[in-house]
Amino acid sequence: QVQVVESGGGLVQAGGSLRLSCAASGRTSSLYAMGWFRQAPGNEREFVAGIRGSGGSTTYADSVKGRFTISSANAKNTVSLQMNSLKPEDTAIYYCAMNPYYAGSRANEYAYWGPGTQVTVSS
């Protein structure tokens, strides 16, 4: 089994930055894809960013391109999300997700999830 936990959420003013981190423990030797999702009240969980394999290919939701950067250290089973130029509409619970095989932008492609961390952006 794999356990995933996020850290780094908080309250920030619009235009500010936050860095989220996520670490996996347990049977982590086969993790391949890592991603970040978010869910705002009343909304469905949505894809934010993903990174895959040792080559680190990345994809981003259009809403965060140019503002967010995902990075990983596969050997350490960690993934981070640097969030710059934050907007009030970025307010949500952010979830880290991991999978032992390829995973894209759909939540059901990921096997392991963290409990989430709250990000609140004030205007």
PDB file of C-alpha atoms in Angstrom, residues 29-72:
ATOM      1  CA  SER A  29       9.095   1.530  -5.811  1.00  0.00           C
ATOM      2  CA  SER A  30       6.762   1.449  -8.821  1.00  0.00           C
ATOM      3  CA  LEU A  31       5.283   4.958  -8.808  1.00  0.00           C
ATOM      4  CA  TYR A  32       5.288   6.478 -12.302  1.00  0.00           C
ATOM      5  CA  ALA A  33       2.730   9.270 -12.579  1.00  0.00           C
ATOM      6  CA  MET A  34       2.124  12.074 -10.124  1.00  0.00           C
ATOM      7  CA  GLY A  35      -0.467  14.784 -10.324  1.00  0.00           C
ATOM      8  CA  TRP A  36      -2.272  17.601  -8.587  1.00  0.00           C
ATOM      9  CA  PHE A  37      -6.011  18.094  -8.606  1.00  0.00           C
ATOM     10  CA  ARG A  38      -8.211  20.642  -6.873  1.00  0.00           C
ATOM     11  CA  GLN A  39     -11.788  20.909  -5.762  1.00  0.00           C
ATOM     12  CA  ALA A  40     -13.620  24.099  -4.876  1.00  0.00           C
ATOM     13  CA  PRO A  41     -16.913  24.057  -2.946  1.00  0.00           C
ATOM     14  CA  GLY A  42     -19.767  22.990  -5.189  1.00  0.00           C
ATOM     15  CA  ASN A  43     -17.415  22.014  -8.013  1.00  0.00           C
ATOM     16  CA  GLU A  44     -16.105  18.729  -9.283  1.00  0.00           C
ATOM     17  CA  ARG A  45     -12.511  17.747  -8.711  1.00  0.00           C
ATOM     18  CA  GLU A  46     -10.410  19.086 -11.572  1.00  0.00           C
ATOM     19  CA  PHE A  47      -6.983  18.368 -12.957  1.00  0.00           C
ATOM     20  CA  VAL A  48      -4.296  20.959 -12.290  1.00  0.00           C
ATOM     21  CA  ALA A  49      -0.957  19.463 -13.367  1.00  0.00           C
ATOM     22  CA  GLY A  50       0.719  16.114 -13.946  1.00  0.00           C
ATOM     23  CA  ILE A  51       4.232  14.726 -14.332  1.00  0.00           C
ATOM     24  CA  ARG A  52       5.257  11.288 -15.528  1.00  0.00           C
ATOM     25  CA  GLY A  53       8.258   9.004 -15.634  1.00  0.00           C
ATOM     26  CA  SER A  54      11.916   9.675 -15.182  1.00  0.00           C
ATOM     27  CA  GLY A  55      11.870  12.071 -18.124  1.00  0.00           C
ATOM     28  CA  GLY A  56       9.368  14.220 -16.299  1.00  0.00           C
ATOM     29  CA  SER A  57       6.923  15.044 -19.085  1.00  0.00           C
ATOM     30  CA  THR A  58       4.390  17.538 -17.781  1.00  0.00           C
ATOM     31  CA  THR A  59       0.875  18.689 -18.586  1.00  0.00           C
ATOM     32  CA  TYR A  60      -1.148  21.560 -17.167  1.00  0.00           C
ATOM     33  CA  ALA A  61      -4.715  22.721 -17.102  1.00  0.00           C
ATOM     34  CA  ASP A  62      -5.166  25.793 -19.297  1.00  0.00           C
ATOM     35  CA  SER A  63      -6.248  27.797 -16.262  1.00  0.00           C
ATOM     36  CA  VAL A  64      -2.840  27.448 -14.583  1.00  0.00           C
ATOM     37  CA  LYS A  65      -0.421  27.386 -17.531  1.00  0.00           C
ATOM     38  CA  GLY A  66       2.347  29.898 -17.087  1.00  0.00           C
ATOM     39  CA  ARG A  67       1.576  30.337 -13.395  1.00  0.00           C
ATOM     40  CA  PHE A  68       2.019  26.875 -11.861  1.00  0.00           C
ATOM     41  CA  THR A  69       4.997  24.538 -12.175  1.00  0.00           C
ATOM     42  CA  ILE A  70       5.017  20.868 -11.221  1.00  0.00           C
ATOM     43  CA  SER A  71       8.250  19.080 -10.405  1.00  0.00           C
ATOM     44  CA  SER A  72       9.168  15.735  -8.934  1.00  0.00           C
TER      45      SER A  72
END
